[in-house]
Coordinates of C-alpha atoms in Angstrom, one line a residue:
X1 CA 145.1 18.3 43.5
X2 CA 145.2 21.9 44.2
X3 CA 141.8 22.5 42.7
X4 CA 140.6 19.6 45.3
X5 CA 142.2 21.2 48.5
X6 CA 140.8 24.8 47.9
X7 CA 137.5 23.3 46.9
X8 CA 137.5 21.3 50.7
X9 CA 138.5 24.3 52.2
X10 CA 135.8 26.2 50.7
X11 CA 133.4 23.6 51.8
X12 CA 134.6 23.5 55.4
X13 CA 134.2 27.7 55.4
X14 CA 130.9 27.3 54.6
X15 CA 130.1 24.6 57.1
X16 CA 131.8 26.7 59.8
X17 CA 130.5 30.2 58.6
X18 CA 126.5 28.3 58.7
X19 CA 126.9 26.5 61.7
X20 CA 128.2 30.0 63.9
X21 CA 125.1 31.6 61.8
X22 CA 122.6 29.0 63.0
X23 CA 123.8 29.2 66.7
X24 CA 123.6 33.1 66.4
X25 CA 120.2 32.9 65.2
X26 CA 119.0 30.5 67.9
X27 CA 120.8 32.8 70.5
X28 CA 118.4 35.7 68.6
X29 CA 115.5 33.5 68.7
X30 CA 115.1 31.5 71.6
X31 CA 114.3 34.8 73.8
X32 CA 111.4 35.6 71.9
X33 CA 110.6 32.2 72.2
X34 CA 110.9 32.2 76.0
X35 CA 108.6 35.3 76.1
X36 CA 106.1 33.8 74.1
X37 CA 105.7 30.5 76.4
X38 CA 106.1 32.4 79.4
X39 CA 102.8 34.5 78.6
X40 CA 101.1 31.6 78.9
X41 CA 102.4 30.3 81.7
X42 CA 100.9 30.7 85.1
X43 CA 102.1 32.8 88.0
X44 CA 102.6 30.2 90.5
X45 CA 104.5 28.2 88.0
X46 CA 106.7 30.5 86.7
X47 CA 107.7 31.3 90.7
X48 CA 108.1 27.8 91.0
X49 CA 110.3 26.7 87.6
X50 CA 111.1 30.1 86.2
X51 CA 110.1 31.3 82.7
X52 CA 110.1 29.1 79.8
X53 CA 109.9 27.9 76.2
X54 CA 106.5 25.4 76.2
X55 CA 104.2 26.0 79.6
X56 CA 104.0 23.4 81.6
X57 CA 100.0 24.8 82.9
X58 CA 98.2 26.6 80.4
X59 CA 96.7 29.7 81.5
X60 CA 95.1 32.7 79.6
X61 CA 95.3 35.1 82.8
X62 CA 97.9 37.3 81.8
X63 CA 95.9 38.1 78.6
X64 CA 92.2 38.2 80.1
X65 CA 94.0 41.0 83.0
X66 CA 95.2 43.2 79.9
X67 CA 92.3 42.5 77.5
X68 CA 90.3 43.4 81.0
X69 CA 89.2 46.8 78.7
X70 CA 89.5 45.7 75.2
X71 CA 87.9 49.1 73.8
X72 CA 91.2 50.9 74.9
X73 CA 93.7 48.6 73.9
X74 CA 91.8 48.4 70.5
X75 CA 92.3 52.4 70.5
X76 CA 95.9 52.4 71.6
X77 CA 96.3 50.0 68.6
X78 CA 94.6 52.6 66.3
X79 CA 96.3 55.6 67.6
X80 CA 99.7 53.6 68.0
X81 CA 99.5 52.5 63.9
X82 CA 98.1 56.0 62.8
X83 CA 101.2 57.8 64.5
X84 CA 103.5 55.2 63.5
X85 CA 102.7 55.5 59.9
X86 CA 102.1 59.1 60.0
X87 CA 105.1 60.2 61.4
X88 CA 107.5 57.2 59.1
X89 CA 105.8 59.2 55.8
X90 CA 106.0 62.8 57.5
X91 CA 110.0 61.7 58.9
X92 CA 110.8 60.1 55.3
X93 CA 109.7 63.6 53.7
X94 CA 111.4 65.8 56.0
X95 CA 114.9 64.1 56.3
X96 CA 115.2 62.7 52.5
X97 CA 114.7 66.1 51.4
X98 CA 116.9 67.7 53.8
X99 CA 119.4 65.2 53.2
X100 CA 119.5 65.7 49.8
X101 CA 120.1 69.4 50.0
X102 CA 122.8 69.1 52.0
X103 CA 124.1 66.9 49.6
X104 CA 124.4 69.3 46.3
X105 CA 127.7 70.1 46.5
X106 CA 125.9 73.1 44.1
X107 CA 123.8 74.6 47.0
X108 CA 125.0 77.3 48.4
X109 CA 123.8 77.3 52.0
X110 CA 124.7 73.5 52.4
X111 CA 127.3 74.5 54.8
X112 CA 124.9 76.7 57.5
X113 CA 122.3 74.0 56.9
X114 CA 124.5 71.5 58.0
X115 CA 125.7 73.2 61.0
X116 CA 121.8 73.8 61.8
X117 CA 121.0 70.3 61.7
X118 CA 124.3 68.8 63.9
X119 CA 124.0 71.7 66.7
X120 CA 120.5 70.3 67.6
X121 CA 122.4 67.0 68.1
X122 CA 124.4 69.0 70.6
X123 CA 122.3 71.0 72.3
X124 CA 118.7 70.9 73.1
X125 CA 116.1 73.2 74.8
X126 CA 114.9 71.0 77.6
X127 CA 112.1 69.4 79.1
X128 CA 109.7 72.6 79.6
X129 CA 111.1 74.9 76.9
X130 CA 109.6 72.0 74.5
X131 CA 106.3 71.1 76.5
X132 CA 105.7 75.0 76.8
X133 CA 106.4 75.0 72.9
X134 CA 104.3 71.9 72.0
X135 CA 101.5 72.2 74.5
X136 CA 101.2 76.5 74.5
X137 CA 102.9 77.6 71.4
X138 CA 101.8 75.2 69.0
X139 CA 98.7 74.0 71.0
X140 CA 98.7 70.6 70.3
X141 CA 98.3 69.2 74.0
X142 CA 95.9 66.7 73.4
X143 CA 96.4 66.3 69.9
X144 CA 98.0 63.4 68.1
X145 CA 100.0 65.8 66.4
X146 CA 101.8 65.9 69.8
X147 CA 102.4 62.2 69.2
X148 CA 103.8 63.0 65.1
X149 CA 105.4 66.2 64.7
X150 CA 108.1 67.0 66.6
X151 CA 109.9 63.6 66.4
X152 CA 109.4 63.5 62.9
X153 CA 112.5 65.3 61.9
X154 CA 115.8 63.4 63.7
X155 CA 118.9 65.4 62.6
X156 CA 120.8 62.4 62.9
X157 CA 119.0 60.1 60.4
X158 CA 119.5 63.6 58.0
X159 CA 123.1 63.5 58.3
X160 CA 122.8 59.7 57.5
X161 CA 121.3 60.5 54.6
X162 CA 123.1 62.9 53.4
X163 CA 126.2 60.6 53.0
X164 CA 124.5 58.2 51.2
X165 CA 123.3 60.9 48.7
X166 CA 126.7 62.3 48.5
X167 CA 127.7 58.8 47.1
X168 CA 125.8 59.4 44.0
X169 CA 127.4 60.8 41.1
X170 CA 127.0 64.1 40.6
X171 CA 127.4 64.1 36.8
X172 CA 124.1 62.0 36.8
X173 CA 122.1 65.0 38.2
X174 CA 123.8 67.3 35.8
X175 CA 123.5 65.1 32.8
X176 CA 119.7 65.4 34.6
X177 CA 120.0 69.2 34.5
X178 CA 121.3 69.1 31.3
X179 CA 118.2 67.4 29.6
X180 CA 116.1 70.1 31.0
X181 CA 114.9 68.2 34.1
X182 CA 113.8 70.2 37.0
X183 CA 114.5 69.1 41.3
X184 CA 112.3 68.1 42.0
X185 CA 112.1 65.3 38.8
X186 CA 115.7 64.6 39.9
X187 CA 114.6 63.8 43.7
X188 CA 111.7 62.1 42.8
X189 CA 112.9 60.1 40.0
X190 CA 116.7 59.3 40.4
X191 CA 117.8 60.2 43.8
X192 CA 115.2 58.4 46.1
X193 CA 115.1 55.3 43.7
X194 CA 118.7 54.9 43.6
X195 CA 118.4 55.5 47.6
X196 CA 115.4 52.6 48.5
X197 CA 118.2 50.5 50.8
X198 CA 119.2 53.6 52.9
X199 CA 115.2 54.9 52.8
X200 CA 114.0 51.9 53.7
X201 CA 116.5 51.2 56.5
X202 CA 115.7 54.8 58.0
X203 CA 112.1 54.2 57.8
X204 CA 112.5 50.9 59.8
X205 CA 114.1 52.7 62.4
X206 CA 111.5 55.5 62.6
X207 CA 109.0 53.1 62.5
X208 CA 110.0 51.4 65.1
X209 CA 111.1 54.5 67.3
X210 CA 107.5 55.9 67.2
X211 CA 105.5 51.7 67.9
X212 CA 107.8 51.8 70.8
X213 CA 107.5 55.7 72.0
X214 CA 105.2 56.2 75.7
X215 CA 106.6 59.1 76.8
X216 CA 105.3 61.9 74.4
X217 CA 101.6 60.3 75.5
X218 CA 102.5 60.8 79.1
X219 CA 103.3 64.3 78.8
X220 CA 100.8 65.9 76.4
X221 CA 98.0 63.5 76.5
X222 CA 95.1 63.4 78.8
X223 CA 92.3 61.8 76.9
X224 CA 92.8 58.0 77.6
X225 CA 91.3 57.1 74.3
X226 CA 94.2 59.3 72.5
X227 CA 97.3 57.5 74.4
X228 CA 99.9 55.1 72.6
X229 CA 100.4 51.5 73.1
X230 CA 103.3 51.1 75.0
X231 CA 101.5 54.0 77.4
X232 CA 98.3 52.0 78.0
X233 CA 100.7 48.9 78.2
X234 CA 102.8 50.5 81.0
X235 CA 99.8 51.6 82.8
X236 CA 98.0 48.3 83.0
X237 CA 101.2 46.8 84.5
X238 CA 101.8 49.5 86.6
X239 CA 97.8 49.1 88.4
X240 CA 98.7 45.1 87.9
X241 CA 102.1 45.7 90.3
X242 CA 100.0 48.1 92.6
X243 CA 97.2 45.5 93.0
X244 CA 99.9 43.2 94.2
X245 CA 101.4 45.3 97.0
X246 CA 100.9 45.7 100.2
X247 CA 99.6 49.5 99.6
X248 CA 96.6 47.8 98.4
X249 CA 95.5 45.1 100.9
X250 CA 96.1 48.2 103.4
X251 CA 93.5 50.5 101.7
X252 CA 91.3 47.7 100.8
X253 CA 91.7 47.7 97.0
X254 CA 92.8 44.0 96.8
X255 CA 90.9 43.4 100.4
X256 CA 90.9 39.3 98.5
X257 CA 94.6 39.4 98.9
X258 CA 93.9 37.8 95.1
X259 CA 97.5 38.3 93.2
X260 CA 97.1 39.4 89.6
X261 CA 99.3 38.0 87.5
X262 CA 102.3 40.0 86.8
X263 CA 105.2 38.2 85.7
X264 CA 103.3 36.5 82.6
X265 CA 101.7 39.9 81.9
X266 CA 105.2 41.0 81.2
X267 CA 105.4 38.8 78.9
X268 CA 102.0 39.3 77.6
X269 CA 102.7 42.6 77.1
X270 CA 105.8 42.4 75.2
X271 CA 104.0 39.9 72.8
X272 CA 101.0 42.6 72.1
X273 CA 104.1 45.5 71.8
X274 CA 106.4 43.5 69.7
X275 CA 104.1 40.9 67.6
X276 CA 102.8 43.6 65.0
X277 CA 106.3 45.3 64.5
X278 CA 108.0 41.7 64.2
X279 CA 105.9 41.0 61.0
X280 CA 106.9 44.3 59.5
X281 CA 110.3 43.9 59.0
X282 CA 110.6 40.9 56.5
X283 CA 109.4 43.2 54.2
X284 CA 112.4 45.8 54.8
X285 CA 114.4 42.8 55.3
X286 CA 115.8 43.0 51.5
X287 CA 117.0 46.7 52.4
X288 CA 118.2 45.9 55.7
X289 CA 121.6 44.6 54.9
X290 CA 122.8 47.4 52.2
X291 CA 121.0 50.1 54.3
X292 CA 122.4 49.5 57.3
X293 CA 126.1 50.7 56.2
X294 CA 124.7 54.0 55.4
X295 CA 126.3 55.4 58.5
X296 CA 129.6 54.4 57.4
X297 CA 129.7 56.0 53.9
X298 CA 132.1 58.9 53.8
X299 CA 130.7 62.5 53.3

């Protein structure tokens, strides 16, 4: 009888714990879904009924108005998927092996290193120290190095690390050290596989950091053809918005008084920054869930 009652409530957790799960997940979905229908939804309409999940008139104008010069959203594409893998790999490198340093309880400079990386969470050099560093110092304006390098080291995804690293034994990189293997054999052959759930959870999160970054191409690109994604993306709605105003009809730009679409191309536009990223992460996805507690290890 006993047997039977725990086995009911089990059943009626699980109903309970799948049903809030499902309702969560619609609550996650449904906004995407919104922005999705809403791209294809005409201006007029969406004035008139508001955005929405299935359009009620069809309409391709919020795409044709960004697709309006497909060569440069074809090379903000290129340039946005070059940087973003460039600077996940570059990132990955930097803060993994960083991380691990500061893990060695052996090392004997773990201590300053540490206090390097945490003061720069602190303290910064500002706006023009950096561009005059970047731009002058290191000449890369114009470069998509600009766009790579200097996020690729985040002190805060090092410390991250470092406390998931800590939470491997020790005795197995001495029993390591012991059979006569050298560092960098230990860190490339126990350390980062034992490590793939925080690894691959930092690497999402760079990833996504550098497909979403516009403001390193505002500062240190000129050449239109070298600019980001979410850079060109802003621009286009930002001459859409201008188009629309009265600035316009007053200088004669939009002399037609025609009104671009806007609030579709919002949605447009999230669709062309988001779609690419979204199919990404299943494959993380297995990772997620054990690397996202990597902040809460104790080190």
């Amino acid at each position: 009888m006993k047997n039977k009652l725990v086995m009911k409530e089990d059943r009626m957790t699980k109903i309970i714990a799948h049903s809030l799960l499902t309702i969560l997940s619609a609550c996650c979905l449904i906004p995407f879904m919104i922005i999705l229908g809403s791209s294809f939804e005409s201006q007029s309409q969406i004035m008139t009924t508001g955005y929405t999940i299935i359009p009620k008139s069809f309409t391709l104008d919020a795409y044709k108005a960004i697709f309006s010069n497909p060569t440069r959203l074809v090379d903000a594409y290129k340039i946005t998927i070059i940087t973003s893998i460039a600077m996940t790999l570059l990132g990955l490198f930097l803060q993994t092996t960083y991380g691990y340093v500061l893990s060695r309880r052996d090392y004997p400079y773990r201590k300053f290193l540490s206090f390097f990386a945490f003061f720069t969470m602190l303290f910064n050099g500002g706006l023009v120290p950096s561009y005059i560093l970047i731009s002058q110092w290191l000449g890369m304006k114009d470069s998509i190095l600009a766009l790579i390098i200097p996020g690729a080291a985040g002190a805060w995804y090092i410390m991250m690390l470092k406390s998931f690293f800590m939470d491997i034994p020790f005795e197995l990189i001495e029993s390591a050290k012991l059979d006569g293997a050298k560092e960098m054999f230990i860190y490339w052959k126990i350390v980062l596989p034992l490590s793939k759930p925080a690894i691959a959870c930092i690497a999402l999160f760079i990833l996504f950091g550098s497909w979403n970054a516009w403001y390193p191409s505002l500062l240190y690109i000129e050449d239109e053809s070298k600019v980001q994604l979410q850079y060109l993306l802003m621009s286009v709605m930002r001459n859409i918005e201008f188009l629309n105003s009265e600035e316009a009809v007053q200088l004669g730009v939009n002399s037609a008084q025609v009104s671009p679409p806007t609030l579709n191309a919002r949605m447009a536009m999230c669709v062309l920054a988001t779609g690419p990223i979204v199919m990404v992460f299943p494959f993380f996805q297995k990772y997620f869930v054990k690397g996202i507690a990597v902040g809460s290890v104790k080190g």
